[in-house]
Coordinates of C-alpha atoms in Angstrom, one line a residue:
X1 CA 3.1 25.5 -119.8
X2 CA 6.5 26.7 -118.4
X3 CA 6.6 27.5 -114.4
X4 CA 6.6 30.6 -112.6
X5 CA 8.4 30.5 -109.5
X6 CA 9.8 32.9 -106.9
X7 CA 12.4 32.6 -104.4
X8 CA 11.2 33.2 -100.9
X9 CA 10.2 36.7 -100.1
X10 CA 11.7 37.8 -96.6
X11 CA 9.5 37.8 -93.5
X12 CA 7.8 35.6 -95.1
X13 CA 8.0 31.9 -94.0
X14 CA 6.6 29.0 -96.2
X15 CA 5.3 27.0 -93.3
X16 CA 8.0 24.4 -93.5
X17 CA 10.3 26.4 -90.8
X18 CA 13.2 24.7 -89.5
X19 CA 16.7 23.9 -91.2
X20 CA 15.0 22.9 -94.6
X21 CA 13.9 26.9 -94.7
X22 CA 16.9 28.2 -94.2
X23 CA 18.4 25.7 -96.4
X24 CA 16.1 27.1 -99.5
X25 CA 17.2 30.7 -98.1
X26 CA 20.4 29.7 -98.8
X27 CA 20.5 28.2 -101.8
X28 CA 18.6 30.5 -103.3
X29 CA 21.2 33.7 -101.3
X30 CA 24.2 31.4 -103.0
X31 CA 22.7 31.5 -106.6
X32 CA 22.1 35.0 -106.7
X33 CA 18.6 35.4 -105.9
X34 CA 17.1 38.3 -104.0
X35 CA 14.1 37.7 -102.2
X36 CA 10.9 37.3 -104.1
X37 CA 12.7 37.3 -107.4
X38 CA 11.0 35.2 -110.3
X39 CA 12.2 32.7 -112.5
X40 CA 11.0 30.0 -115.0
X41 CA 10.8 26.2 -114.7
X42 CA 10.6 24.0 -117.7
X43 CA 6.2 22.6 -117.7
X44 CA 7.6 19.4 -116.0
X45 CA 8.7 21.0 -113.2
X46 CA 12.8 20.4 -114.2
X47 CA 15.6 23.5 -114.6
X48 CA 16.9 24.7 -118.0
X49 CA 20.3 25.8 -116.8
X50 CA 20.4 28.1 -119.5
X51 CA 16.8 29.8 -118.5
X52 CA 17.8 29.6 -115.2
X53 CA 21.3 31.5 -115.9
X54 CA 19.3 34.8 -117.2
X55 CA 17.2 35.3 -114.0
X56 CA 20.3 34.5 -111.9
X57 CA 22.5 37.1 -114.1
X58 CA 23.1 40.3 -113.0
X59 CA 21.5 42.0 -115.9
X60 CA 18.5 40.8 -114.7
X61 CA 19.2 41.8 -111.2
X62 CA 19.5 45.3 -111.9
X63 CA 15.6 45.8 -113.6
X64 CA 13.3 46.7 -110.7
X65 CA 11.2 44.5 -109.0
X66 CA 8.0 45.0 -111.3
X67 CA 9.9 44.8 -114.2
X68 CA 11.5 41.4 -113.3
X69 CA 8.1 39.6 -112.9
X70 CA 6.5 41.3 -116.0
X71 CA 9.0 40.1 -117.8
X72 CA 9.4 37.0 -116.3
X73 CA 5.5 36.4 -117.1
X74 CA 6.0 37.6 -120.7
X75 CA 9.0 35.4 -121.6
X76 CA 7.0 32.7 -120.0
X77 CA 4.0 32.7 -122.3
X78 CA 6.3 32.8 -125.4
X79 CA 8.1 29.3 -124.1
X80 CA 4.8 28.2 -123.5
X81 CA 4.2 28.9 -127.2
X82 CA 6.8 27.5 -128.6
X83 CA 6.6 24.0 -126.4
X84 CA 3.1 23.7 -127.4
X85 CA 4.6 23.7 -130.8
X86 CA 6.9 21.6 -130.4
X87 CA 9.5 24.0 -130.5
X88 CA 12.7 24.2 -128.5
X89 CA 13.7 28.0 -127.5
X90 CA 16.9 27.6 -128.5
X91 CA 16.1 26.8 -132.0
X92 CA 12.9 29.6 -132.7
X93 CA 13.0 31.1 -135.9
X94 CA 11.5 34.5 -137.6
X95 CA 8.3 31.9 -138.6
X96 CA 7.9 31.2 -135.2
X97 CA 8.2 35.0 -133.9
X98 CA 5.8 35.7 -136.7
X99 CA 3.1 32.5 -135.8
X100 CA 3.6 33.6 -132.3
X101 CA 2.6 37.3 -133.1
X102 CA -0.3 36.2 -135.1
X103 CA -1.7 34.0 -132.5
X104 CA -1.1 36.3 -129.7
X105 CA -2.6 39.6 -130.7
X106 CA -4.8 38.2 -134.2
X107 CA -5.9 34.5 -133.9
X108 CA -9.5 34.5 -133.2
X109 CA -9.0 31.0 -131.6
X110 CA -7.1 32.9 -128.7
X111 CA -9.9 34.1 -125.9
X112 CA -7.3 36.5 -124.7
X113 CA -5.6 38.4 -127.6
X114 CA -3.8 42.0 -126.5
X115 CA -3.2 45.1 -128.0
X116 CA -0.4 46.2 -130.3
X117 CA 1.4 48.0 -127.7
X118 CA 0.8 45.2 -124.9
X119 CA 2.2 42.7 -127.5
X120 CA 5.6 45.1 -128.2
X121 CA 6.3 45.5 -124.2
X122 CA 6.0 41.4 -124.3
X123 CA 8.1 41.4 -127.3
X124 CA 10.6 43.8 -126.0
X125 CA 11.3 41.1 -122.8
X126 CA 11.9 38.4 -125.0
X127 CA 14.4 40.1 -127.5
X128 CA 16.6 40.8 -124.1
X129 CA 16.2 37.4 -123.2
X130 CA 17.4 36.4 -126.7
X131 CA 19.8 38.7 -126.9
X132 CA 21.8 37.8 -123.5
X133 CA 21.3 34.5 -124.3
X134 CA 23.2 34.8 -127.8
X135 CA 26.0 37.2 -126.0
X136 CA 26.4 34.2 -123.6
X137 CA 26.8 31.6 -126.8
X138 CA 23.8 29.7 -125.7
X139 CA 22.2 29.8 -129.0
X140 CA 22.8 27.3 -132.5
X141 CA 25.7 28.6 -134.0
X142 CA 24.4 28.6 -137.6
X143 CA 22.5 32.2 -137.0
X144 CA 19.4 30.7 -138.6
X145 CA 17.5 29.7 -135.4
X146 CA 17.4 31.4 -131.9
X147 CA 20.0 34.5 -132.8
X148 CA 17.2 35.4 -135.5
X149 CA 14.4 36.1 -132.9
X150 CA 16.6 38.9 -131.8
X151 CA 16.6 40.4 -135.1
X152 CA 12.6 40.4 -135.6
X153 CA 11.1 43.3 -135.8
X154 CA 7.5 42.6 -135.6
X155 CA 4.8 45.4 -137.3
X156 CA 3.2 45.6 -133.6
X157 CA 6.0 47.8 -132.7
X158 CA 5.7 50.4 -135.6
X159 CA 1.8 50.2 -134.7
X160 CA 2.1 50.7 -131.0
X161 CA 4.0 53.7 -131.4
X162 CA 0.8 55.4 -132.3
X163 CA -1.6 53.3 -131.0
X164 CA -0.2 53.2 -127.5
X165 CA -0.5 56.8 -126.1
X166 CA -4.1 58.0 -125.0
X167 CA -4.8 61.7 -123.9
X168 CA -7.5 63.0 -122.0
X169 CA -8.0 66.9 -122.0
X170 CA -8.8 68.5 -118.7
X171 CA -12.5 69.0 -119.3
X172 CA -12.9 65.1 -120.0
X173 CA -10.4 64.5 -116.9
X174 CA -12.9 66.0 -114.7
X175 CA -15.8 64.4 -115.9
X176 CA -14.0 61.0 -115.9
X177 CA -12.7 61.9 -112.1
X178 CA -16.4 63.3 -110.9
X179 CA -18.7 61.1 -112.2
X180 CA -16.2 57.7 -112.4
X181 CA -14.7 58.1 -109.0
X182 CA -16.5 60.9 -107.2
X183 CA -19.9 59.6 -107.6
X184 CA -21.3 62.4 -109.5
X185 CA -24.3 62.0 -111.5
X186 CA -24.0 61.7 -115.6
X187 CA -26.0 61.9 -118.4
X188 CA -28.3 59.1 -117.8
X189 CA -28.9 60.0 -114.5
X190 CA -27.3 58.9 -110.6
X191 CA -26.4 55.9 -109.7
X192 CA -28.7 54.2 -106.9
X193 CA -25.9 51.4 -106.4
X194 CA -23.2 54.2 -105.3
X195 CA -21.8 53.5 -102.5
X196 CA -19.3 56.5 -101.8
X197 CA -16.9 54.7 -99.5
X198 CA -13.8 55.6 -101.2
X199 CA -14.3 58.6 -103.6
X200 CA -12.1 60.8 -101.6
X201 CA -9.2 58.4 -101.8
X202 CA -9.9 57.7 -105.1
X203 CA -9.8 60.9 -106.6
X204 CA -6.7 62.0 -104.4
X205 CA -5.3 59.6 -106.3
X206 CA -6.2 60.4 -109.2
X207 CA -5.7 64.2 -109.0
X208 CA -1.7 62.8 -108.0
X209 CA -1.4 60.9 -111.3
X210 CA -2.9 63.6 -113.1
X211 CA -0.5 66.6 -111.5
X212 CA 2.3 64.8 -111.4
X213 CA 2.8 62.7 -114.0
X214 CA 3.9 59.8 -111.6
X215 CA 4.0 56.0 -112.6
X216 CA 1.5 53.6 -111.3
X217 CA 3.9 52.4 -109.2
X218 CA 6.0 55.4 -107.7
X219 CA 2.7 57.1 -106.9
X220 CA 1.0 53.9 -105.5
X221 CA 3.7 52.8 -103.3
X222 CA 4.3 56.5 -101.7
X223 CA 4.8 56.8 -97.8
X224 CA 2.9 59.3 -95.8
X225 CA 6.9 60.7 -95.1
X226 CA 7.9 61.0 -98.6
X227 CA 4.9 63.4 -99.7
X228 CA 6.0 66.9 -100.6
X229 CA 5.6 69.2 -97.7
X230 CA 3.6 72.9 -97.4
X231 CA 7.1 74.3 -97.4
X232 CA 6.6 77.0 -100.1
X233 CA 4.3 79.5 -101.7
X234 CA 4.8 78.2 -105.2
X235 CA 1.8 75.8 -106.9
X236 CA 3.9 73.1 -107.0
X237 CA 5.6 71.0 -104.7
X238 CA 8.8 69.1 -104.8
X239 CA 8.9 65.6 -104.0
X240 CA 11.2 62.6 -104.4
X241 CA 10.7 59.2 -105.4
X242 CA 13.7 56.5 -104.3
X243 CA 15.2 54.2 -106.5
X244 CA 13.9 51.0 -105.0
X245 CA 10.7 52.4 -107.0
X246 CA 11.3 54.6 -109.3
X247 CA 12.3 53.5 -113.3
X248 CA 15.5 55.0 -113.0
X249 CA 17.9 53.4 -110.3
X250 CA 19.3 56.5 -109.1
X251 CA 15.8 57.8 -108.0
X252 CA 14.1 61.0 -109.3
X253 CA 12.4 64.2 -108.4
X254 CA 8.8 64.8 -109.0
X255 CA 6.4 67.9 -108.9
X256 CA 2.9 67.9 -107.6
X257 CA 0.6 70.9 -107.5
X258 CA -0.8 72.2 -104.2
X259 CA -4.4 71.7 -105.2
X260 CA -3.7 67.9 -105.6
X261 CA -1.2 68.0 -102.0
X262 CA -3.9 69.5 -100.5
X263 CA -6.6 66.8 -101.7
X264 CA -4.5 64.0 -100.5
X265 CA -4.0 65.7 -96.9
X266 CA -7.6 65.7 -96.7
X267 CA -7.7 62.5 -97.2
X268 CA -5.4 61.6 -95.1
X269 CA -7.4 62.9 -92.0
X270 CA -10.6 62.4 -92.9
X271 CA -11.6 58.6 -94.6
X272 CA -7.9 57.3 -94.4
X273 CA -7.9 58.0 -90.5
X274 CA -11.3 56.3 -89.6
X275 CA -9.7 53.5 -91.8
X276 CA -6.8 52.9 -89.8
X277 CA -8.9 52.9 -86.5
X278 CA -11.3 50.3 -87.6
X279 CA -8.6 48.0 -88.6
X280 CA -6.6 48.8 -85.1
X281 CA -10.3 47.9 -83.6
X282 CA -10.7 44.7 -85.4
X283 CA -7.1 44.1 -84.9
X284 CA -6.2 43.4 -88.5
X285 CA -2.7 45.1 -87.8
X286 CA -1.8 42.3 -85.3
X287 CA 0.2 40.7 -87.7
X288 CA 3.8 39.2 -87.4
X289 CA 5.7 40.4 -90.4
X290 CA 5.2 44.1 -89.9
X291 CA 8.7 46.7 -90.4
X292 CA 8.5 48.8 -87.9
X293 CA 9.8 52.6 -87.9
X294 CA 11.9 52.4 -84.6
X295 CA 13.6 55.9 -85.1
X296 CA 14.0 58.4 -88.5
X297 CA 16.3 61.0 -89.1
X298 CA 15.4 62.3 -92.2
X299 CA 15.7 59.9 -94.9
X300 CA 17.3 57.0 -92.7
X301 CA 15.2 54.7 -90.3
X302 CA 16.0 52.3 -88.1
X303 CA 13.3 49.7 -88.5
X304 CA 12.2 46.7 -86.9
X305 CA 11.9 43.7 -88.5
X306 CA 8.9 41.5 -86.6
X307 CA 9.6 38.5 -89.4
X308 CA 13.2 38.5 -88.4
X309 CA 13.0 38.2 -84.9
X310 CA 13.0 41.7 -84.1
X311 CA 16.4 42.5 -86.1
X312 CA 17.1 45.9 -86.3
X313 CA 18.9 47.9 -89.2
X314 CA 19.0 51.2 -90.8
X315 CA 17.9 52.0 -94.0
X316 CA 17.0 54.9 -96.4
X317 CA 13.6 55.7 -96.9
X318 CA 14.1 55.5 -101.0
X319 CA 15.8 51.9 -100.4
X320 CA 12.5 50.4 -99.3
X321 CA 11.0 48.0 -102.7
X322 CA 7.6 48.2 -102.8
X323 CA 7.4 44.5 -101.0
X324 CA 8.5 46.5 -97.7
X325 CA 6.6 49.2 -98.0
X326 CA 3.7 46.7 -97.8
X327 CA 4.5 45.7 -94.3
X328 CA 6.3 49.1 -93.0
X329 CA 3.9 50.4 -90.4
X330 CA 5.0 53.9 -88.1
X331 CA 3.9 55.1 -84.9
X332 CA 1.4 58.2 -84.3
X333 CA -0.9 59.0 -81.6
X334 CA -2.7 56.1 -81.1
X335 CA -0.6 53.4 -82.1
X336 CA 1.0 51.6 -85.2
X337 CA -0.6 52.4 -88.6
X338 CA 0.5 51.5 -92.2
X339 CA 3.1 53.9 -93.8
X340 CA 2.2 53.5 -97.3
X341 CA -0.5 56.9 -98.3
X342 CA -3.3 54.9 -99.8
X343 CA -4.8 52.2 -98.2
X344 CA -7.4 49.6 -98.9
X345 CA -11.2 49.4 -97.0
X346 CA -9.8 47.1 -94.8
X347 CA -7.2 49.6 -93.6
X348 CA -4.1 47.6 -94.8
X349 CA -1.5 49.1 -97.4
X350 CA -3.0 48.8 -101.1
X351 CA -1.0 46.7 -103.9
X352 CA -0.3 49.5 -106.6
X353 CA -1.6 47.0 -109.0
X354 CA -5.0 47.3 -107.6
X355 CA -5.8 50.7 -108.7
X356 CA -6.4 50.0 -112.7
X357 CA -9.3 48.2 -110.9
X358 CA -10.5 50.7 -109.2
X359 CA -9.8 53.0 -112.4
X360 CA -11.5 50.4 -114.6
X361 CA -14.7 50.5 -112.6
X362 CA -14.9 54.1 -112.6
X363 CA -14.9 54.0 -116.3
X364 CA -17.1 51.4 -116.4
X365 CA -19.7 53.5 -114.4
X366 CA -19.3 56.6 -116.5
X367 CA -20.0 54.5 -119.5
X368 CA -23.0 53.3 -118.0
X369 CA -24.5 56.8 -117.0
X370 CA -24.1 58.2 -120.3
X371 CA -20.3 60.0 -120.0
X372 CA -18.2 58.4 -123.0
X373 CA -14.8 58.6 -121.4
X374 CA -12.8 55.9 -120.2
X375 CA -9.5 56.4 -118.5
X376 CA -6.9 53.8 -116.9
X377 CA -3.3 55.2 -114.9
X378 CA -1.3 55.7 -117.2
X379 CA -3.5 58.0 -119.5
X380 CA -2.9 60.6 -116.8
X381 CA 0.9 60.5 -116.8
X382 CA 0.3 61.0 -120.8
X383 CA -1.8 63.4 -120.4
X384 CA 0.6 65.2 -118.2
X385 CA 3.4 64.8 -120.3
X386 CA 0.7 66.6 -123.1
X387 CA -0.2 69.7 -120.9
X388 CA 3.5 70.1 -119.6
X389 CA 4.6 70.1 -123.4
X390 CA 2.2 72.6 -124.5
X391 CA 2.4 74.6 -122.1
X392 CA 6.6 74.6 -122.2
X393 CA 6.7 75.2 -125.7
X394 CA 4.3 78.4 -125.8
X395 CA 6.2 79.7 -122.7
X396 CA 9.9 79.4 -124.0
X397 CA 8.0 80.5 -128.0
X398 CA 5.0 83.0 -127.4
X399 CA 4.5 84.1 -123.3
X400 CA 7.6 85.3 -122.6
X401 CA 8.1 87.6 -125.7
X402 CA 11.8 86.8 -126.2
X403 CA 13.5 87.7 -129.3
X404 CA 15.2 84.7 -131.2
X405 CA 18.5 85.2 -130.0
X406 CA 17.3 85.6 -126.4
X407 CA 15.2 82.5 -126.9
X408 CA 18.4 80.5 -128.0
X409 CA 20.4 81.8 -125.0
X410 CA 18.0 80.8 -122.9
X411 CA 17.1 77.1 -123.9
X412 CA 21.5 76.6 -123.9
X413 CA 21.1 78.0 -120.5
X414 CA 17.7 75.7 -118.8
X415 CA 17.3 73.0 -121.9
X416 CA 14.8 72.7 -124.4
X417 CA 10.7 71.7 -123.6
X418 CA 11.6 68.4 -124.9
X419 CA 14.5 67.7 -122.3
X420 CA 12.4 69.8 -119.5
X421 CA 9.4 67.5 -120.1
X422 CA 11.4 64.4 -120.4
X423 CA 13.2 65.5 -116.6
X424 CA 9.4 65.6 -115.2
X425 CA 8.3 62.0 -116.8
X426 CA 11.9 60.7 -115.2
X427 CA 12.7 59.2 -119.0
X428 CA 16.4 58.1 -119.2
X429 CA 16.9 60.1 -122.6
X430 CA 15.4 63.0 -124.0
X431 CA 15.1 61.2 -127.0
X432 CA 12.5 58.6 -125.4
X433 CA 10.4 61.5 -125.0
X434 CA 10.9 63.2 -128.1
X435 CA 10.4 60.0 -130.2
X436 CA 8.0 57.5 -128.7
X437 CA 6.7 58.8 -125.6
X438 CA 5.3 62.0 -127.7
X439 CA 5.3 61.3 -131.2
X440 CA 1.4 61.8 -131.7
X441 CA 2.3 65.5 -130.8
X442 CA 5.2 66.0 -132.7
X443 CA 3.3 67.5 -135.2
X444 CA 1.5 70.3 -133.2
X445 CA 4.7 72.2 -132.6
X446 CA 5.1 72.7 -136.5
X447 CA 1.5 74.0 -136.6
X448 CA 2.6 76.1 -133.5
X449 CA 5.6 77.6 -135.3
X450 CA 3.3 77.7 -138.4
X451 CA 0.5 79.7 -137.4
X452 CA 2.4 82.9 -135.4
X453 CA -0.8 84.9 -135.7
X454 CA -3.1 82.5 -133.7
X455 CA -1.1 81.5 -131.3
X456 CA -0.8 84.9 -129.4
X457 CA -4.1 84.3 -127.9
X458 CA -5.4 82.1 -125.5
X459 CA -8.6 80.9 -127.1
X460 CA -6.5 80.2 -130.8
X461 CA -3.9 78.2 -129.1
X462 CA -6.7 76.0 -127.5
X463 CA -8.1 75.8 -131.2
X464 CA -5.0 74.6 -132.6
X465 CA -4.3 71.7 -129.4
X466 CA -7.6 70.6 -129.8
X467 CA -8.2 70.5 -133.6
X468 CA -4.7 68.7 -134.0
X469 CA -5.6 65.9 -131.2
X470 CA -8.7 65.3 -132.6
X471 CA -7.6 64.7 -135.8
X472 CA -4.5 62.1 -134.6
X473 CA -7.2 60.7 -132.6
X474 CA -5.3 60.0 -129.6
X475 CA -7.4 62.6 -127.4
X476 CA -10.9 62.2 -125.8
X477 CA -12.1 65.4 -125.4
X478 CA -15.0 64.4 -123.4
X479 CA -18.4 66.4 -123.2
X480 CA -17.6 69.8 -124.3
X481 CA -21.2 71.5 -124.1

């Protein structure tokens, strides 16, 4: 089995301390590693300079920090294949790709088989290994062996275009969200074992995803200064996500409705504060690696770095990785408390990661008291992405009774649904949206167009959204007595 390493996260020390630390610091600082950055040891322990070359490269560099270690663990497991084969990576073939596939998502001798669209994500992270790896000449020259992996295109991928996006409508939403997170009772009755701790965080959360259409990781990793403010009368509220988190390096904008704003400000005074002054009572934020907001102005802090000795510098508030906004603590009334919105029962900063747990439970529960609808994060942002489509589409089509050439004047003039939506899901091209992202709906704006005499009212367009999810059936519509 290949090794997973990472270079030494900072303000963290390994125990060793002294010069043979900083020695490893600097290595690592002279071969182009950032802190915490993974990379892959061959399974006795030795460097593949090669192997070693791609997570040192700066086309690795530049994928966010979540997207370096999934795809550090997914190249990892295909090397791990291919040794146990007998294989050398730099001579895999299309058999091997193909055996690999088979045993990954098919072989019933593998207790852990994924999904279609799991397998093309892994997939995907080894073709760009392969792929710099053959632009850097690393790869037999005859075109038969390595280069070929990059060519594969595996059947999982034309199967997880449809088989990867899940809807839920809102009625199923809320069921999911009551009963799953907020405790409500379901079909089969309450649950006795509830113990109601966290619903209010929980569902802010949720509520977030489900307005906003945020990532698991932009809206998990969001600082009590970076939530939209009460600043104007409209129902939703601008917010920002920096590029140290968000998908696209530049950083993005984000909408979230007031309704789910004003959820998470009730959180934030009612469960989240008793939180924070347990743990300042049991003195769990007496810790030595905390970041310390010294001074902000705006979107620059000067922080304080406790790991480093104190060390002060300023940075912007969307130049924080999610590793720092783990540890980045400001100051209020009573003292320090963790900047990061959502915190664990323990009153420390959650790991974004940790809420398709909590999501996975709550579907678990309503499955047990009789409510068939399951839910994990990122059904919400597709879900989004669904209800901001539809409702785009009749706006710019039906609501706003333009005639056909106003209609074209105005989509030259503020963009088609298609380019609107894919601005609100913070996609790099429209075309992502258009193609993959939204495919199982494709076909509803044809019906749209189709059926001019239903769509004027209210109760037909439902009809025609529903009917045509059901039948792609990518949509649970939950219980709709």
């Amino acid at each position: 089995m290949w090794r997973l390493g990472r270079s030494l996260p900072s303000g963290v020390s390994t125990g060793s301390g002294g010069l043979g630390e900083e020695a490893v610091r600097a290595r690592e600082v002279s071969l182009g590693l950032s802190p915490g950055q993974p990379f892959l040891l061959r399974p006795d322990g030795e460097a593949d300079v090669d192997v070693l070359a791609y997570f040192f490269s700066s086309s690795f560099g530049l994928l966010s920090e979540q997207t370096q270690l999934s795809y550090a663990k997914d190249l990892r497991i295909f090397l791990s294949f291919l040794e146990g084969q007998g294989r050398a990576w730099r001579s895999a073939s299309v058999d091997d790709a193909l055996d690999y596939e088979f045993w990954r998502r098919r072989d019933e001798r593998n207790p852990r088989r994924v999904s279609a669209s799991k397998f093309a994500r892994e997939w995907a992270a080894c073709q760009r290994f392969y792929v710099w790896q053959q632009h850097r000449g690393a790869l037999t020259a005859n075109g038969v062996a390595g280069s070929a992996v990059v060519a594969t295109a595996l059947r999982s991928h034309r199967e997880a275009r449809s088989n990867r996006v899940k809807w839920l409508m809102p009625k199923a939403y809320e069921q999911w969200r009551d009963v799953g997170l907020g405790g409500g009772s379901g079909e089969a009755g309450s649950d006795r074992g509830w113990r109601g701790r966290n619903e209010g965080r929980n569902v802010a959360f949720a509520d977030l995803l489900w307005s906003s259409g945020l990532r698991l990781r932009e809206a998990g990793s969001l600082l009590t200064m970076e939530l939209p403010a009460f600043d104007s009368g409209g129902r939703y509220l601008r917010g920002r996500v920096g590029p140290a988190v968000a998908k696209m390096r530049r950083g993005r904008d984000f909408w979230l409705s007031r309704s789910a704003r004003t959820g998470i400000e009730a959180y934030l005074v009612s469960s989240r504060a008793l939180a924070v002054e347990r743990a300042r009572q049991a003195g769990r934020y007496d810790i030595g690696n905390r970041l310390l907001v010294k001074e902000r102005h705006g979107q620059r802090l000067l922080v304080e770095d406790e790991a480093r000795g104190g060390q002060q510098r300023a940075v912007l508030v969307g130049d924080l990785p999610v590793r720092d906004r783990l540890r980045l603590f400001s100051a209020s009334g009573s003292g320090w408390e963790p900047a990061m919105v959502f915190l664990g029962e323990s009153g420390l900063a959650m790991e974004p990661d940790s809420w398709e747990r909590v999501f996975a439970r709550a579907s678990r529960r309503c499955l047990t008291l009789g409510v068939p609808v399951t839910c994990h994060p990122h059904m919400l942002r597709h879900s989004f992405a669904l209800r901001m489509l539809l409702t785009l589409t009749h706006a710019f089509d039906r609501r706003m009774g333009l005639t056909p050439e106003e209609r074209r004047e105005y989509r030259l003039l503020f963009g088609d649904p298609w380019v609107l939506v894919q601005t609100l899901l913070g996609h790099r091209s429209p075309e992502t949206t258009r193609e993959i992202y939204l495919e199982p709906v494709s076909g509803l704006q044809v019906e749209l167009f189709l059926n001019d005499d239903l769509v004027h009212e209210d109760l037909a367009f439902s009809t025609i959204v529903t009917e045509h999810l059901a039948r792609s059936g990518t949509v649970n519509l939950g219980d709709t007595r």
